[in-house]
Coordinates of C-alpha atoms in Angstrom, one line a residue:
X1 CA -10.7 -12.8 -34.2
X2 CA -11.1 -9.0 -34.7
X3 CA -7.7 -8.1 -33.4
X4 CA -5.6 -11.1 -34.2
X5 CA -3.5 -9.6 -37.0
X6 CA -3.1 -6.2 -35.3
X7 CA -1.9 -8.0 -32.1
X8 CA 0.6 -10.2 -34.0
X9 CA 1.9 -7.2 -35.9
X10 CA 2.2 -4.9 -32.8
X11 CA 3.7 -7.6 -30.6
X12 CA 6.5 -8.3 -33.0
X13 CA 8.1 -5.0 -31.8
X14 CA 8.2 -6.2 -28.2
X15 CA 9.4 -9.8 -28.3
X16 CA 9.3 -11.9 -25.1
X17 CA 12.8 -12.7 -23.6
X18 CA 13.3 -16.4 -24.4
X19 CA 14.7 -17.4 -21.0
X20 CA 12.3 -15.5 -18.8
X21 CA 9.2 -16.6 -16.9
X22 CA 6.8 -14.0 -15.5
X23 CA 4.3 -14.1 -12.7
X24 CA 1.7 -11.4 -11.7
X25 CA 1.6 -10.9 -7.9
X26 CA 0.4 -8.3 -5.4
X27 CA 2.7 -5.7 -6.9
X28 CA 1.8 -6.7 -10.4
X29 CA 4.9 -7.5 -12.5
X30 CA 8.1 -6.0 -11.2
X31 CA 11.7 -6.6 -12.4
X32 CA 14.6 -5.2 -14.3
X33 CA 13.2 -2.6 -16.7
X34 CA 15.1 -4.2 -19.6
X35 CA 12.9 -7.3 -19.4
X36 CA 9.6 -5.5 -19.2
X37 CA 8.7 -4.3 -22.8
X38 CA 6.8 -7.5 -23.8
X39 CA 5.2 -7.8 -20.4
X40 CA 3.9 -4.2 -20.5
X41 CA 2.5 -4.8 -24.0
X42 CA 0.7 -7.9 -22.8
X43 CA -0.7 -6.1 -19.7
X44 CA -2.1 -3.6 -22.2
X45 CA -4.0 -6.4 -23.9
X46 CA -5.3 -7.6 -20.5
X47 CA -6.4 -4.1 -19.5
X48 CA -8.5 -3.9 -22.7
X49 CA -10.0 -7.3 -22.1
X50 CA -10.8 -6.4 -18.5
X51 CA -12.5 -3.1 -19.5
X52 CA -14.6 -5.0 -22.2
X53 CA -15.6 -7.7 -19.7
X54 CA -16.8 -5.0 -17.3
X55 CA -19.0 -3.2 -19.9
X56 CA -16.5 -0.5 -20.9
X57 CA -15.7 0.7 -17.3
X58 CA -12.3 2.5 -17.1
X59 CA -9.3 0.4 -16.1
X60 CA -6.1 1.9 -14.9
X61 CA -2.5 0.9 -15.7
X62 CA 0.3 2.2 -13.5
X63 CA 4.0 1.8 -14.5
X64 CA 6.1 1.9 -11.4
X65 CA 8.4 -0.2 -9.3
X66 CA 7.8 1.6 -6.0
X67 CA 10.7 1.3 -3.6
X68 CA 12.9 -0.8 -6.0
X69 CA 16.2 0.4 -7.4
X70 CA 16.1 2.9 -10.4
X71 CA 17.0 0.2 -13.0
X72 CA 13.8 -1.7 -12.1
X73 CA 10.3 -1.0 -13.2
X74 CA 6.9 -2.6 -13.0
X75 CA 3.3 -2.5 -14.1
X76 CA 0.0 -3.2 -12.4
X77 CA -3.7 -2.9 -13.2
X78 CA -6.3 -0.9 -11.3
X79 CA -9.9 -2.1 -11.2
X80 CA -12.9 0.3 -11.6
X81 CA -13.4 1.2 -8.0
X82 CA -9.7 2.0 -7.6
X83 CA -8.9 -1.3 -6.1
X84 CA -6.2 -3.7 -7.2
X85 CA -6.9 -6.2 -10.0
X86 CA -9.4 -8.9 -9.0
X87 CA -7.3 -11.9 -7.8
X88 CA -8.9 -14.3 -10.2
X89 CA -7.5 -12.3 -13.2
X90 CA -3.9 -12.5 -12.0
X91 CA -3.5 -15.9 -13.7
X92 CA -4.7 -14.3 -17.0
X93 CA -1.9 -11.7 -16.8
X94 CA 0.6 -14.5 -16.2
X95 CA -0.8 -16.5 -19.1
X96 CA -0.4 -13.6 -21.6
X97 CA 3.0 -12.6 -20.3
X98 CA 4.4 -16.0 -20.9
X99 CA 3.1 -16.7 -24.4
X100 CA 6.2 -17.7 -26.3
X101 CA 5.5 -16.1 -29.7
X102 CA 3.4 -13.4 -31.2
X103 CA 1.0 -16.0 -32.7
X104 CA 0.8 -17.9 -29.4
X105 CA -0.1 -14.5 -27.7
X106 CA -2.9 -13.8 -30.2
X107 CA -4.2 -17.3 -29.6
X108 CA -4.1 -16.8 -25.8
X109 CA -5.9 -13.5 -26.2
X110 CA -8.6 -15.2 -28.3
X111 CA -8.9 -18.0 -25.8
X112 CA -9.4 -15.6 -22.9
X113 CA -12.0 -13.6 -25.0
X114 CA -13.9 -16.8 -25.5
X115 CA -13.5 -18.3 -22.0
X116 CA -14.5 -15.0 -20.4
X117 CA -17.5 -14.6 -22.7
X118 CA -16.4 -11.2 -23.9
X119 CA -18.6 -10.2 -26.8
X120 CA -17.2 -8.6 -30.0
X121 CA -17.8 -4.9 -30.5
X122 CA -17.8 -3.8 -26.8
X123 CA -15.8 -0.7 -26.1
X124 CA -12.8 -0.6 -23.9
X125 CA -11.4 2.4 -21.9
X126 CA -8.0 2.5 -20.2
X127 CA -6.1 5.3 -18.5
X128 CA -2.4 5.1 -17.5
X129 CA 0.4 6.9 -15.7
X130 CA 4.0 6.4 -14.7
X131 CA 6.5 7.3 -12.0
X132 CA 9.8 9.2 -12.7
X133 CA 12.0 6.2 -13.8
X134 CA 14.0 6.7 -16.9
X135 CA 12.5 3.6 -18.5
X136 CA 8.9 4.8 -18.1
X137 CA 8.4 6.5 -21.5
X138 CA 9.8 3.5 -23.3
X139 CA 7.4 1.2 -21.5
X140 CA 4.5 3.6 -22.2
X141 CA 5.2 3.0 -25.9
X142 CA 4.8 -0.7 -25.4
X143 CA 1.5 -0.2 -23.5
X144 CA -0.1 2.1 -26.0
X145 CA 0.9 -0.2 -28.9
X146 CA -1.3 -2.9 -27.3
X147 CA -4.1 -0.5 -26.5
X148 CA -4.2 0.8 -30.1
X149 CA -4.0 -2.7 -31.5
X150 CA -7.2 -3.5 -29.6
X151 CA -9.0 -0.2 -30.5
X152 CA -9.1 0.9 -26.9
X153 CA -10.0 4.4 -25.8
X154 CA -6.9 5.8 -23.9
X155 CA -6.0 8.7 -21.7
X156 CA -2.4 9.4 -20.7
X157 CA -2.1 11.1 -17.3
X158 CA 1.7 11.4 -17.6
X159 CA 3.5 11.5 -14.2
X160 CA 1.3 10.6 -11.1
X161 CA 1.7 8.9 -7.8
X162 CA 0.2 5.4 -7.8
X163 CA -2.7 6.5 -5.4
X164 CA -3.5 9.4 -7.7
X165 CA -4.2 7.1 -10.6
X166 CA -6.3 4.9 -8.3
X167 CA -8.3 7.9 -7.2
X168 CA -8.9 9.1 -10.8
X169 CA -9.9 5.6 -11.9
X170 CA -12.6 5.5 -9.2
X171 CA -13.7 9.1 -10.0
X172 CA -14.2 8.3 -13.7
X173 CA -16.2 5.1 -12.9
X174 CA -18.5 6.8 -10.3
X175 CA -19.1 10.0 -12.2
X176 CA -22.8 10.9 -12.3
X177 CA -23.7 8.2 -9.7
X178 CA -24.8 8.5 -6.1
X179 CA -21.3 7.3 -5.2
X180 CA -19.4 10.0 -7.0
X181 CA -15.9 10.0 -5.6
X182 CA -14.5 13.3 -6.8
X183 CA -13.3 15.3 -9.8
X184 CA -11.3 12.9 -12.1
X185 CA -8.2 15.0 -12.5
X186 CA -5.0 15.6 -10.7
X187 CA -6.2 19.1 -9.7
X188 CA -9.4 17.5 -8.4
X189 CA -7.3 15.2 -6.2
X190 CA -5.5 18.2 -4.6
X191 CA -8.7 20.2 -4.1
X192 CA -10.6 17.4 -2.5
X193 CA -7.7 16.5 -0.2
X194 CA -6.9 20.1 0.8
X195 CA -10.6 20.9 1.5
X196 CA -11.0 17.8 3.7
X197 CA -7.8 18.6 5.5
X198 CA -9.0 22.1 6.4
X199 CA -12.3 20.8 7.5
X200 CA -10.8 18.0 9.7
X201 CA -8.3 20.4 11.4
X202 CA -11.2 22.4 13.0
X203 CA -8.8 25.3 13.6
X204 CA -6.4 23.1 15.6
X205 CA -2.7 24.0 15.4
X206 CA 0.2 21.8 14.4
X207 CA 3.5 22.3 16.2
X208 CA 6.6 23.1 14.2
X209 CA 7.6 21.8 10.8
X210 CA 7.1 18.2 9.4
X211 CA 10.1 17.1 7.3
X212 CA 9.1 14.8 4.4
X213 CA 11.6 12.7 2.5
X214 CA 10.1 12.0 -0.9
X215 CA 12.6 9.3 -2.0
X216 CA 13.6 11.4 -5.0
X217 CA 10.5 10.0 -6.6
X218 CA 7.2 11.2 -8.1
X219 CA 5.9 12.0 -4.6
X220 CA 8.2 15.0 -4.5
X221 CA 6.7 17.2 -7.2
X222 CA 3.2 16.0 -6.3
X223 CA 3.6 16.9 -2.6
X224 CA 5.0 20.3 -3.7
X225 CA 1.8 20.8 -5.8
X226 CA -0.5 19.7 -2.9
X227 CA 1.2 22.1 -0.5
X228 CA 0.0 25.0 -2.8
X229 CA -3.6 24.1 -1.8
X230 CA -2.9 23.7 2.0
X231 CA -3.1 26.4 4.6
X232 CA 0.2 27.0 6.5
X233 CA 0.5 26.2 10.2
X234 CA -0.3 29.9 11.1
X235 CA -3.5 29.6 9.1
X236 CA -4.6 26.5 10.9
X237 CA -2.8 24.0 8.6
X238 CA 0.7 22.6 8.4
X239 CA 4.2 23.6 7.5
X240 CA 5.9 20.9 5.4
X241 CA 9.6 20.9 4.6
X242 CA 10.3 18.7 1.5
X243 CA 13.6 16.9 1.1
X244 CA 14.9 14.3 -1.4
X245 CA 12.7 15.5 -4.3
X246 CA 15.3 15.4 -7.1
X247 CA 13.5 13.8 -10.1
X248 CA 15.9 15.2 -12.7
X249 CA 18.5 12.5 -11.9
X250 CA 16.6 9.2 -12.0
X251 CA 19.6 7.3 -10.5
X252 CA 18.9 9.0 -7.1
X253 CA 15.5 7.4 -6.8
X254 CA 15.3 5.5 -3.4
X255 CA 19.1 6.0 -2.9
X256 CA 19.8 6.5 0.8
X257 CA 16.3 7.7 1.3
X258 CA 12.7 6.6 1.2
X259 CA 10.3 4.6 3.4
X260 CA 12.0 1.2 2.7
X261 CA 15.5 2.7 3.5
X262 CA 14.2 4.0 6.8
X263 CA 12.2 1.0 7.8
X264 CA 14.8 -1.7 7.0
X265 CA 17.8 0.3 8.2
X266 CA 16.1 1.8 11.3
X267 CA 17.7 5.2 10.5
X268 CA 16.9 8.6 9.1
X269 CA 18.0 9.5 5.6
X270 CA 21.3 11.5 5.8
X271 CA 19.6 14.5 4.2
X272 CA 16.9 14.7 6.9
X273 CA 18.9 16.8 9.4
X274 CA 15.9 17.3 11.6
X275 CA 16.3 18.5 15.2
X276 CA 15.5 16.2 18.1
X277 CA 11.7 15.6 18.7
X278 CA 10.9 17.1 15.2
X279 CA 8.3 15.2 13.1
X280 CA 9.8 13.4 10.1
X281 CA 8.3 11.1 7.4
X282 CA 9.5 9.2 4.4
X283 CA 7.5 8.2 1.3
X284 CA 8.4 5.4 -1.0
X285 CA 9.1 5.8 -4.8
X286 CA 5.5 6.0 -6.0
X287 CA 4.1 7.5 -2.8
X288 CA 1.7 4.7 -1.8
X289 CA 3.4 4.2 1.6
X290 CA 4.8 6.3 4.4
X291 CA 6.6 5.8 7.7
X292 CA 7.2 8.4 10.4
X293 CA 10.2 8.8 12.8
X294 CA 12.1 11.2 15.1
X295 CA 15.2 11.5 17.1
X296 CA 14.6 11.5 20.9
X297 CA 16.2 13.8 23.4
X298 CA 19.3 11.5 23.4
X299 CA 19.6 11.6 19.6
X300 CA 18.2 8.0 19.4
X301 CA 16.3 7.1 16.3
X302 CA 12.6 6.2 16.9
X303 CA 10.5 4.6 14.2
X304 CA 6.7 5.1 13.9
X305 CA 5.8 2.5 11.3
X306 CA 2.5 1.2 9.9
X307 CA 1.5 -0.5 13.1
X308 CA 1.8 2.9 14.9
X309 CA -0.2 4.7 12.1
X310 CA -2.9 2.0 12.4
X311 CA -3.2 2.3 16.2
X312 CA -3.2 6.1 16.0
X313 CA -6.0 6.2 13.3
X314 CA -8.1 3.5 15.0
X315 CA -7.9 5.2 18.4
X316 CA -8.9 8.6 16.9
X317 CA -11.7 7.4 14.8
X318 CA -13.0 5.3 17.7
X319 CA -13.0 8.3 19.9
X320 CA -14.7 10.5 17.3
X321 CA -17.4 7.9 16.9
X322 CA -18.0 7.9 20.7
X323 CA -18.0 11.7 20.9
X324 CA -20.4 11.9 18.0
X325 CA -22.8 9.5 19.6
X326 CA -22.2 6.8 16.9
X327 CA -20.2 4.2 18.8
X328 CA -23.0 1.8 18.9
X329 CA -23.7 2.2 15.2
X330 CA -20.1 2.0 13.8
X331 CA -18.0 -1.2 14.3
X332 CA -14.4 -0.1 14.0
X333 CA -11.8 -2.9 13.4
X334 CA -8.1 -3.2 12.7
X335 CA -6.6 -5.6 10.2
X336 CA -3.0 -6.8 10.6
X337 CA -0.6 -9.5 9.3
X338 CA 1.6 -11.8 11.3
X339 CA 4.4 -9.3 11.0
X340 CA 2.6 -6.8 13.2
X341 CA 4.4 -6.3 16.5
X342 CA 2.6 -8.2 19.3
X343 CA 2.6 -5.1 21.5
X344 CA 0.5 -3.2 18.9
X345 CA -2.0 -6.1 18.8
X346 CA -2.3 -6.1 22.6
X347 CA -2.7 -2.3 22.7
X348 CA -5.6 -2.5 20.2
X349 CA -7.4 -5.3 22.0
X350 CA -6.7 -4.3 25.6
X351 CA -6.5 -0.5 25.6
X352 CA -8.5 0.5 22.5
X353 CA -11.0 -2.3 23.0
X354 CA -11.3 -2.8 19.2
X355 CA -11.5 -6.0 17.2
X356 CA -8.3 -7.2 15.4
X357 CA -8.2 -9.6 12.4
X358 CA -5.0 -11.2 11.1
X359 CA -4.7 -12.0 7.4
X360 CA -2.2 -13.3 5.0
X361 CA 0.6 -10.9 4.0
X362 CA -0.3 -8.7 1.0
X363 CA -2.4 -5.6 0.6
X364 CA -5.1 -7.3 -1.3
X365 CA -5.8 -9.6 1.7
X366 CA -5.8 -6.7 4.2
X367 CA -8.0 -4.5 2.0
X368 CA -10.6 -7.3 1.6
X369 CA -10.7 -8.0 5.4
X370 CA -11.1 -4.3 6.2
X371 CA -14.3 -4.2 4.1
X372 CA -15.9 -6.5 6.6
X373 CA -16.0 -3.7 9.2
X374 CA -18.1 -0.5 9.2
X375 CA -14.7 1.2 9.5
X376 CA -11.7 -1.0 8.7
X377 CA -8.2 0.3 9.4
X378 CA -5.3 -1.5 7.9
X379 CA -1.6 -0.8 7.6
X380 CA 1.2 -3.1 6.9
X381 CA 4.3 -2.5 9.1
X382 CA 6.0 -1.0 6.0
X383 CA 3.6 1.9 6.0
X384 CA 1.2 0.9 3.3
X385 CA -2.4 1.2 4.3
X386 CA -5.6 3.1 4.6
X387 CA -9.0 3.3 6.3
X388 CA -12.2 2.0 4.5
X389 CA -15.6 3.3 5.4
X390 CA -18.5 0.9 4.3
X391 CA -21.5 2.3 2.4
X392 CA -23.6 1.7 5.6
X393 CA -21.0 3.6 7.7
X394 CA -21.0 6.6 5.3
X395 CA -24.8 6.8 5.3
X396 CA -24.9 6.7 9.1
X397 CA -22.2 9.3 9.4
X398 CA -23.7 11.7 6.8
X399 CA -27.3 11.3 7.9
X400 CA -26.9 11.4 11.7
X401 CA -28.3 14.4 13.5
X402 CA -26.0 15.5 16.4
X403 CA -27.6 16.1 19.8
X404 CA -25.1 18.6 21.2
X405 CA -22.4 21.0 20.0
X406 CA -19.7 18.5 21.1
X407 CA -21.4 15.8 19.0
X408 CA -21.6 18.2 16.1
X409 CA -17.9 19.0 16.1
X410 CA -16.9 15.3 16.3
X411 CA -19.3 14.5 13.5
X412 CA -17.9 17.2 11.3
X413 CA -14.3 15.9 11.9
X414 CA -15.4 12.4 11.1
X415 CA -17.1 13.4 7.9
X416 CA -14.0 15.3 6.8
X417 CA -11.9 12.2 7.4
X418 CA -14.1 10.2 5.1
X419 CA -13.1 12.7 2.4
X420 CA -9.4 13.2 3.4
X421 CA -8.6 9.4 3.4
X422 CA -8.0 7.9 0.0
X423 CA -10.1 4.8 0.5
X424 CA -9.0 3.2 -2.8
X425 CA -5.5 2.3 -1.7
X426 CA -2.7 3.3 0.7
X427 CA -1.8 6.9 -0.1
X428 CA 1.3 8.5 1.5
X429 CA 0.1 12.0 0.9
X430 CA -3.3 11.6 2.4
X431 CA -1.9 9.4 5.2
X432 CA 0.6 12.2 6.0
X433 CA -2.2 14.7 6.4
X434 CA -4.3 12.2 8.4
X435 CA -1.5 11.8 10.9
X436 CA -1.0 15.6 11.1
X437 CA -4.8 16.1 11.8
X438 CA -4.8 13.5 14.6
X439 CA -1.6 14.8 16.3
X440 CA -3.0 18.4 16.1
X441 CA -6.3 17.3 17.7
X442 CA -4.5 15.3 20.4
X443 CA -1.9 18.1 20.9
X444 CA 0.8 15.4 20.6
X445 CA 4.3 15.4 19.2
X446 CA 6.0 12.2 18.0
X447 CA 7.3 11.5 21.5
X448 CA 3.7 11.2 22.9
X449 CA 2.7 9.1 20.0
X450 CA 5.6 6.8 20.6
X451 CA 4.7 6.4 24.2
X452 CA 1.3 4.8 23.5
X453 CA 2.9 1.3 23.8
X454 CA 6.4 -0.2 23.7
X455 CA 7.3 -2.5 20.8
X456 CA 8.5 -6.0 21.7
X457 CA 12.1 -6.6 20.4
X458 CA 11.9 -8.5 17.2
X459 CA 14.1 -10.0 14.5
X460 CA 13.6 -11.0 10.9
X461 CA 15.9 -13.7 9.4
X462 CA 16.0 -14.9 5.8
X463 CA 16.8 -18.6 5.3
X464 CA 17.8 -20.0 1.9
X465 CA 16.2 -23.4 1.2
X466 CA 16.2 -25.8 -1.7
X467 CA 12.5 -25.6 -2.4
X468 CA 10.3 -23.0 -0.7
X469 CA 7.1 -24.8 -1.8
X470 CA 7.5 -27.5 0.8
X471 CA 6.7 -24.9 3.5
X472 CA 2.9 -24.6 3.7
X473 CA 1.5 -22.0 6.0
X474 CA -2.0 -21.8 7.6
X475 CA -3.8 -19.6 10.1
X476 CA -2.9 -16.3 8.4
X477 CA 0.6 -17.6 7.8
X478 CA 1.3 -17.9 11.5
X479 CA 1.7 -21.7 11.5
X480 CA 3.3 -24.3 9.2
X481 CA 1.3 -27.4 8.4
X482 CA 4.3 -28.8 6.4
X483 CA 7.0 -30.1 6.6
X484 CA 5.6 -32.4 9.3
X485 CA 6.6 -31.8 12.9
X486 CA 8.4 -28.5 12.3
X487 CA 5.5 -26.4 13.8
X488 CA 5.7 -28.5 17.0
X489 CA 9.4 -27.7 17.2
X490 CA 8.7 -24.0 16.7
X491 CA 6.0 -24.1 19.5
X492 CA 8.5 -25.8 21.9
X493 CA 11.1 -23.1 21.2
X494 CA 8.6 -20.2 21.6
X495 CA 7.4 -21.6 24.9
X496 CA 10.9 -21.1 26.4
X497 CA 10.9 -17.3 26.0
X498 CA 9.0 -14.7 27.8
X499 CA 6.4 -13.1 25.5
X500 CA 7.9 -15.3 22.7
X501 CA 6.3 -15.5 19.3
X502 CA 7.7 -16.8 16.0
X503 CA 6.6 -18.0 12.6
X504 CA 8.2 -19.0 9.3
X505 CA 6.8 -18.0 5.9
X506 CA 8.0 -19.0 2.5
X507 CA 8.9 -16.1 0.2
X508 CA 6.6 -15.5 -2.8
X509 CA 9.5 -14.8 -5.2
X510 CA 12.6 -16.8 -4.2
X511 CA 13.7 -20.1 -2.7
X512 CA 13.9 -18.6 0.8
X513 CA 11.9 -18.7 4.0
X514 CA 11.5 -15.6 6.3
X515 CA 11.5 -16.2 10.0
X516 CA 10.0 -13.6 12.3
X517 CA 10.5 -13.8 16.1
X518 CA 9.8 -11.5 19.0
X519 CA 10.4 -11.8 22.8
X520 CA 10.7 -9.6 25.9
X521 CA 14.4 -8.7 25.3
X522 CA 16.5 -8.1 22.2
X523 CA 18.9 -11.0 23.0
X524 CA 16.0 -13.4 23.4
X525 CA 14.3 -12.3 20.2
X526 CA 17.6 -12.8 18.3
X527 CA 18.2 -16.2 20.0
X528 CA 14.6 -17.4 19.2
X529 CA 14.9 -16.2 15.6
X530 CA 18.2 -18.0 15.0
X531 CA 16.9 -21.3 16.6
X532 CA 13.8 -21.3 14.5
X533 CA 15.9 -20.5 11.4
X534 CA 18.1 -23.5 12.2
X535 CA 15.1 -25.7 12.2
X536 CA 13.8 -24.3 9.0
X537 CA 17.2 -24.8 7.3
X538 CA 17.4 -28.4 8.4
X539 CA 13.9 -29.0 7.1
X540 CA 14.6 -27.3 3.8
X541 CA 17.6 -29.3 2.8

């Protein structure tokens, strides 16, 4: 094999921890940074293989652990169109990561090269970036060692948000084609986003300042850079106040701030200090998700999560399609998981009159389902999501001839949204501007947005079990087919509560089952969750 000796030699500097087993999942590999050197080296090998298999197309590698604590890190691959690694390749990542010796790794690499029919002599091209974690530069060393050992063309994009690397990957692979996505640079990202934002605003005015908590992560400096390209509120743009953007002290990353802190704790970061009814948002550590929130007139915290962003975006895009005269030619749909609040699902179906599809948890499942619509809107409740316009939809939007000034204005806004939204992956920065555009057009503040529907009270309970693998879910993880009879008991319990709904889902990473329940009152939701959890506990031991 052409690279056998160089792989063995380079791998010796990054030995696999003897007592560790690794598995590639939706978030790639993610764990304590001290365990990652061998994993990142081996991901480099896979990135080279993936690029060669795809005829030299550019593959991205992002080193980040998103909302995890500062001592963690992670690594994930980006496919040519900016999407996540094709699911069938996840097992190859796991195989390479768990090879017990340098020689076994070289053999596994050779085996994959043969099994995947990758011809010798094909070129490989990989780009990479990282977030602000202290372990990032060390892990980049491991990555580049693998890429050099396999004679791969490499470009280091230094510090980027995860969505920026997704964007650049797609731009590089579509350059010079009819599907050209943009200029493949960080500056190109800012210029495209800002130009689309200006076009989408249509001289509408935002009200007051939006305070953005950047989780003391890479989103802070990147949002500051983006702001330089944006018009201020007085110029028909937006005024953004940035907080929690300290990247000099890595230990502050996600500490008492960030989207996960806000979503799980149902509270604003201490540093926010926003006035009642002021718009606030929090990014996560690598800026691929965002949640909004505000304090009401009584100083009560109100969360506007991914479900709220999805309904807002779907409503606005649906209205634009109607106003542009395209409603019959564009099928707009919303993709959710079982964790979406039942009130949001009812609102989409009954008020917005749009189709809703429920998929398994995990962005890759939502993204895939969204591609089935002309315009697919998906957001997980945690704030990760985007809008995908199919090729057919883009052609119809761009070629349609408006019949009136009103249709023309709606069409211009819709076209601008197709450029503003990062369709490769959830992107906190573009999602922030998308929400600002919609609120400006509707002349809404966060209070009016919050009033669109009332969330059903809900409760999430974690139950430790002996073996999570006995819990097999079906129907987009909303029902259990095993253990036997447990679903019947859950159904009986749900039937006793007004607007009751509950499901149990095995964790993907630990021997635990998560129970979600909702009902018409807080006490009933708590009671239903606890009773389902008791049944799960009995079945799991």
